[in-house]
Amino acid sequence: MMLSRTADHLFWMARYTERAENTARMLDVLIQNALMPQSPRAAEQGWRALLGISELEHAFDEEYPALTQRDVIDFMVRDPNNPSSIASCLKAARENARAVRGTLTTEVWETANTTWIEMQQHMKGELLKQNPGQFFEWVKYRSHLSRGVTLGTMLQDEAVNFMRLGTFLERADNTARILDVKFLAAAQNSEAIDPDPQREFYYWAALLRSVSAFEVYRKVYRDVITPARVAELLILQPNMPRSLLACMSGVVANLNDVGNKLSRETERFAGQLHAKLAFASIDDILEQGLHDYLTEFLSCINELGNRLSSNFLVPLETEAEAAA
């Protein structure tokens, strides 16, 4: 059985890498949306919705006197005081990888280390300011590379199981947040749902591209892009790699591989969440309200993460005591 501290580092290395990628994806959607004509209030509400759904609105307001696109991007990309910024996530991923260097293949370690070195160079350069889209593509590429190297070079044992658990859990969380940004903004501001069908098409197309799902949508539906179908694809489509159902399938499969006597209730909890998605219909979800549904899902994902920590990883209170 793998030591809990080793499992903890592997789990969080994967989670932080995935979180950096998904933060880049969320920012990319809003930057593309900001290029479309809209009122200043609607634009501000979109950026504030991003902070709200990421549970970072209070932290941002404490540090910045006013909300601007430039400051939100700076806060979400490079701010060392934001533990969920892309720079903070990639640094944490590298530090967790360094702590279990002996468990990783050389290729996996060098990928994590090189990503952090290149990130520092980007922070000193002008790429983020001059071409944010290209920078976000770089973040996504490094995350893809990390996963590919892991699956292509690591022994497929418990180490990979814990890394995959971290990846799928974080991806489920972030896919729900990416989808909810639009609907949270809509709940706060009636202008966020624009009656202009052309504008709406470009927004949903940008969202689909941000999760690498534009071509997938065309293949599955072969029709115009509608919010309901986007939600169905990203929540209930089992063959869509970033859908909530696909992520939970990955969580359940890897949890079954590492399960022990302590984790039976956690496995049952994960199985129930998976079954709820597997047998859901998009009509029922929309009738409940998509924002309410995603909020409930995010709460369940947080609970599942806490249960995994309790069963397998270093408990948070132990880490706090060790630092004291």
Coordinates of C-alpha atoms in Angstrom, one line a residue:
M1 CA 0.0 0.0 0.0
M2 CA 1.4 3.4 -1.0
L3 CA 2.3 5.8 1.8
S4 CA -0.4 8.5 2.4
R5 CA 2.1 11.3 2.0
T6 CA 3.3 10.0 -1.3
A7 CA -0.2 9.6 -2.5
D8 CA -1.0 13.1 -1.3
H9 CA 1.8 14.7 -3.4
L10 CA 0.9 12.7 -6.5
F11 CA -2.8 13.6 -6.1
W12 CA -2.1 17.3 -5.7
M13 CA 0.5 17.5 -8.4
A14 CA -2.1 16.3 -10.9
R15 CA -4.8 18.6 -9.4
Y16 CA -2.7 21.7 -9.6
T17 CA -1.7 21.0 -13.2
E18 CA -5.3 20.5 -14.2
R19 CA -6.4 23.6 -12.2
A20 CA -3.9 25.7 -14.1
E21 CA -5.2 24.4 -17.4
N22 CA -8.8 25.0 -16.5
T23 CA -8.1 28.5 -15.2
A24 CA -6.6 29.2 -18.6
R25 CA -9.7 27.8 -20.3
M26 CA -12.0 30.0 -18.2
L27 CA -10.0 33.2 -18.9
D28 CA -9.8 32.4 -22.6
V29 CA -13.6 32.2 -22.8
L30 CA -14.1 35.6 -21.2
I31 CA -11.4 37.3 -23.2
Q32 CA -13.0 36.1 -26.4
N33 CA -16.4 37.2 -25.1
A34 CA -14.9 40.6 -24.2
L35 CA -14.1 41.2 -27.9
M36 CA -17.9 41.3 -28.7
P37 CA -19.8 44.5 -28.3
Q38 CA -21.4 44.8 -24.8
S39 CA -22.1 47.4 -22.1
P40 CA -19.4 48.1 -19.5
R41 CA -21.8 46.8 -16.8
A42 CA -22.3 43.5 -18.6
A43 CA -18.5 43.1 -19.2
E44 CA -17.8 43.8 -15.5
Q45 CA -20.5 41.2 -14.4
G46 CA -18.9 38.6 -16.6
W47 CA -15.5 39.0 -14.9
R48 CA -17.1 39.2 -11.5
A49 CA -18.9 36.0 -12.2
L50 CA -15.6 34.3 -13.0
L51 CA -14.3 35.4 -9.6
G52 CA -17.5 34.4 -7.9
I53 CA -17.7 30.9 -9.3
S54 CA -14.0 30.4 -8.5
E55 CA -14.7 31.6 -4.9
L56 CA -12.1 34.3 -5.2
E57 CA -14.2 37.5 -5.3
H58 CA -13.5 38.5 -1.7
A59 CA -9.8 37.9 -2.1
F60 CA -9.7 40.0 -5.3
D61 CA -11.6 42.9 -3.7
E62 CA -9.3 42.9 -0.7
E63 CA -6.3 43.4 -3.0
Y64 CA -7.6 45.5 -5.9
P65 CA -9.5 48.8 -5.4
A66 CA -11.7 48.3 -8.6
L67 CA -12.5 45.5 -11.0
T68 CA -10.9 45.8 -14.5
Q69 CA -10.2 43.1 -17.0
R70 CA -6.4 43.7 -16.7
D71 CA -6.4 43.3 -12.9
V72 CA -8.6 40.1 -13.0
I73 CA -6.2 38.5 -15.6
D74 CA -3.2 39.5 -13.5
F75 CA -4.9 38.1 -10.3
M76 CA -5.8 34.8 -12.0
V77 CA -2.5 34.3 -13.9
R78 CA 0.5 35.7 -11.9
D79 CA -0.6 36.8 -8.4
P80 CA 1.4 34.9 -5.8
N81 CA -1.2 35.8 -3.2
N82 CA -3.8 33.9 -5.1
P83 CA -3.2 30.1 -4.5
S84 CA -5.3 29.3 -7.5
S85 CA -3.5 31.6 -10.0
I86 CA -1.9 29.8 -12.9
A87 CA 1.6 30.7 -11.6
S88 CA 0.8 29.5 -8.1
C89 CA -0.7 26.2 -9.4
L90 CA 2.3 25.4 -11.7
K91 CA 4.7 26.2 -8.8
A92 CA 2.7 23.9 -6.4
A93 CA 2.6 21.1 -9.1
R94 CA 6.4 21.3 -9.4
E95 CA 6.9 21.3 -5.7
N96 CA 4.7 18.3 -5.2
A97 CA 6.5 16.5 -8.1
R98 CA 9.9 17.3 -6.5
A99 CA 8.7 15.8 -3.2
V100 CA 8.1 12.4 -4.9
R101 CA 10.8 12.6 -7.5
G102 CA 11.8 9.0 -6.8
T103 CA 8.3 7.8 -7.6
L104 CA 8.1 9.6 -11.0
T105 CA 9.9 8.7 -14.3
T106 CA 12.5 11.1 -15.5
E107 CA 10.2 12.3 -18.2
V108 CA 7.4 13.2 -15.8
W109 CA 9.7 15.1 -13.5
E110 CA 11.4 17.0 -16.3
T111 CA 8.0 18.0 -17.8
A112 CA 6.9 19.5 -14.5
N113 CA 10.2 21.2 -13.9
T114 CA 10.5 22.6 -17.4
T115 CA 6.9 23.9 -17.2
W116 CA 7.7 25.9 -14.1
I117 CA 11.0 27.3 -15.6
E118 CA 9.2 28.4 -18.8
M119 CA 6.4 29.9 -16.7
Q120 CA 8.8 32.1 -14.9
Q121 CA 10.2 33.3 -18.3
H122 CA 6.7 34.1 -19.5
M123 CA 6.0 36.1 -16.4
K124 CA 9.1 38.3 -17.2
G125 CA 8.2 38.6 -20.9
E126 CA 5.4 40.2 -22.8
L127 CA 3.4 37.2 -24.1
L128 CA 0.6 37.5 -21.6
K129 CA 0.1 41.2 -22.4
Q130 CA 0.6 41.0 -26.2
N131 CA -1.2 37.7 -26.9
P132 CA -3.1 36.2 -23.9
G133 CA -4.7 33.6 -26.2
Q134 CA -1.3 32.2 -27.1
F135 CA -0.2 32.1 -23.5
F136 CA -3.3 30.2 -22.5
E137 CA -2.6 27.7 -25.3
W138 CA 0.8 27.2 -23.9
V139 CA -0.7 26.4 -20.4
K140 CA -3.0 23.9 -22.0
Y141 CA -0.3 22.3 -24.0
R142 CA 2.0 21.8 -21.0
S143 CA -0.9 20.2 -19.1
H144 CA -1.6 17.9 -22.1
L145 CA 2.1 17.0 -22.2
S146 CA 2.1 16.2 -18.5
R147 CA -0.8 13.8 -18.8
G148 CA 0.6 12.2 -22.0
V149 CA 4.0 11.6 -20.4
T150 CA 2.5 10.3 -17.3
L151 CA 0.3 7.7 -19.1
G152 CA 3.1 6.9 -21.6
T153 CA 6.0 6.3 -19.2
M154 CA 4.7 5.6 -15.7
L155 CA 4.0 2.1 -14.4
Q156 CA 0.2 1.8 -14.3
D157 CA 0.0 1.2 -10.5
E158 CA -1.4 3.1 -7.5
A159 CA 0.8 6.1 -8.2
V160 CA -1.0 6.7 -11.5
N161 CA -4.4 5.9 -9.9
F162 CA -3.9 8.8 -7.4
M163 CA -2.7 11.1 -10.1
R164 CA -5.7 10.3 -12.2
L165 CA -8.0 10.8 -9.2
G166 CA -6.6 14.2 -8.8
T167 CA -7.0 15.0 -12.5
F168 CA -10.6 13.8 -12.8
L169 CA -11.8 15.4 -9.6
E170 CA -10.3 18.8 -10.5
R171 CA -11.6 18.5 -14.1
A172 CA -15.1 17.8 -12.9
D173 CA -15.0 20.8 -10.6
N174 CA -13.7 23.1 -13.2
T175 CA -15.9 22.0 -16.1
A176 CA -18.9 22.8 -13.8
R177 CA -17.4 26.2 -13.0
I178 CA -16.7 27.0 -16.7
L179 CA -20.3 26.2 -17.6
D180 CA -21.7 28.1 -14.6
V181 CA -19.8 31.3 -15.3
K182 CA -22.4 32.3 -17.9
F183 CA -25.4 31.3 -15.8
L184 CA -24.1 33.0 -12.7
A185 CA -23.6 36.2 -14.6
A186 CA -27.1 35.8 -16.0
A187 CA -28.5 35.4 -12.5
Q188 CA -26.8 38.6 -11.4
N189 CA -27.5 40.7 -14.5
S190 CA -30.2 40.5 -17.1
E191 CA -27.9 41.9 -19.8
A192 CA -25.7 38.7 -19.4
I193 CA -28.3 36.8 -21.5
D194 CA -28.2 38.7 -24.7
P195 CA -31.2 38.5 -27.0
D196 CA -28.9 38.9 -30.0
P197 CA -28.6 35.3 -31.4
Q198 CA -25.4 36.1 -33.3
R199 CA -23.7 37.2 -30.1
E200 CA -25.0 34.2 -28.2
F201 CA -23.6 31.9 -30.9
Y202 CA -20.2 33.4 -30.6
Y203 CA -20.2 33.1 -26.8
W204 CA -21.2 29.4 -26.8
A205 CA -18.9 28.6 -29.6
A206 CA -16.0 30.2 -27.6
L207 CA -17.1 28.2 -24.5
L208 CA -17.1 24.9 -26.5
R209 CA -13.6 25.7 -28.0
S210 CA -12.3 26.5 -24.5
V211 CA -13.0 22.9 -23.5
S212 CA -11.9 21.4 -26.8
A213 CA -15.5 20.5 -27.6
F214 CA -16.5 22.5 -30.7
E215 CA -15.8 19.7 -33.2
V216 CA -17.3 17.2 -30.8
Y217 CA -20.5 19.2 -30.6
R218 CA -20.8 19.3 -34.3
K219 CA -20.3 15.5 -34.5
V220 CA -22.8 14.7 -31.8
Y221 CA -25.6 17.2 -32.7
R222 CA -25.0 18.3 -36.3
D223 CA -27.1 21.4 -35.7
V224 CA -27.1 24.9 -34.4
I225 CA -25.5 25.6 -31.0
T226 CA -28.0 26.0 -28.2
P227 CA -27.3 26.5 -24.5
A228 CA -29.3 23.4 -23.6
R229 CA -27.3 21.2 -25.9
V230 CA -24.0 22.7 -24.7
A231 CA -25.0 21.9 -21.1
E232 CA -26.1 18.4 -22.1
L233 CA -22.7 17.8 -23.8
L234 CA -20.6 19.1 -20.9
I235 CA -22.7 17.4 -18.2
L236 CA -24.2 14.1 -19.5
Q237 CA -22.2 13.0 -22.6
P238 CA -20.3 9.9 -21.5
N239 CA -17.9 10.0 -24.4
M240 CA -16.9 13.7 -24.0
P241 CA -13.6 13.7 -22.1
R242 CA -14.3 16.8 -20.1
S243 CA -18.0 16.1 -19.3
L244 CA -19.1 15.7 -15.7
L245 CA -20.2 12.1 -16.3
A246 CA -16.9 11.2 -18.0
C247 CA -15.0 12.7 -15.1
M248 CA -17.0 10.8 -12.5
S249 CA -16.5 7.6 -14.5
G250 CA -12.8 8.2 -14.2
V251 CA -13.0 8.9 -10.5
V252 CA -15.1 5.7 -9.8
A253 CA -12.7 3.5 -11.9
N254 CA -9.5 4.7 -10.2
L255 CA -11.1 4.8 -6.7
N256 CA -12.1 1.1 -7.2
D257 CA -8.5 0.3 -8.0
V258 CA -7.1 1.8 -4.7
G259 CA -10.1 1.1 -2.5
N260 CA -9.6 -0.2 1.1
K261 CA -11.7 -0.9 4.1
L262 CA -11.7 2.7 5.1
S263 CA -13.0 3.9 1.7
R264 CA -16.1 1.9 1.3
E265 CA -18.4 4.8 2.2
T266 CA -16.4 7.1 -0.1
E267 CA -16.8 4.6 -3.0
R268 CA -20.5 4.5 -2.3
F269 CA -20.7 8.3 -2.3
A270 CA -18.8 8.5 -5.6
G271 CA -20.9 5.8 -7.1
Q272 CA -24.1 7.6 -6.2
L273 CA -22.9 10.8 -7.7
H274 CA -21.9 8.9 -10.9
A275 CA -25.3 7.2 -11.1
K276 CA -27.1 10.4 -10.6
L277 CA -25.4 11.8 -13.7
A278 CA -25.7 8.6 -15.7
F279 CA -29.4 8.4 -15.3
A280 CA -30.2 12.2 -15.5
S281 CA -31.9 14.0 -18.4
I282 CA -31.0 17.5 -19.4
D283 CA -34.7 18.5 -19.3
D284 CA -34.8 17.6 -15.6
I285 CA -31.6 19.5 -14.9
L286 CA -32.9 22.6 -16.7
E287 CA -36.2 22.4 -14.9
Q288 CA -34.3 22.4 -11.6
G289 CA -32.2 25.3 -12.8
L290 CA -28.7 24.8 -14.2
H291 CA -27.0 27.2 -11.7
D292 CA -28.6 25.4 -8.8
Y293 CA -27.7 22.0 -10.2
L294 CA -24.1 22.9 -10.8
T295 CA -23.9 24.5 -7.3
E296 CA -25.1 21.2 -5.8
F297 CA -22.7 19.2 -7.9
L298 CA -19.7 21.4 -6.8
S299 CA -20.7 20.9 -3.2
C300 CA -20.7 17.1 -3.8
I301 CA -17.3 17.3 -5.5
N302 CA -15.9 19.2 -2.5
E303 CA -17.3 16.6 -0.1
L304 CA -15.8 13.8 -2.2
G305 CA -12.4 15.5 -2.2
N306 CA -12.6 15.7 1.6
R307 CA -13.5 12.1 1.9
L308 CA -10.6 11.1 -0.3
S309 CA -8.2 13.1 1.8
S310 CA -9.6 11.4 5.0
N311 CA -9.3 7.9 3.5
F312 CA -6.0 8.0 1.6
L313 CA -4.1 11.3 1.9
V314 CA -2.4 13.5 4.5
P315 CA -5.3 15.0 6.5
L316 CA -5.4 18.8 6.3
E317 CA -5.2 19.2 10.1
T318 CA -2.1 17.1 10.2
E319 CA -0.4 19.4 7.6
A320 CA -1.4 22.4 9.7
E321 CA 0.0 20.8 12.9
A322 CA 3.2 20.0 11.1
A323 CA 3.6 23.6 10.0
A324 CA 3.0 24.9 13.6

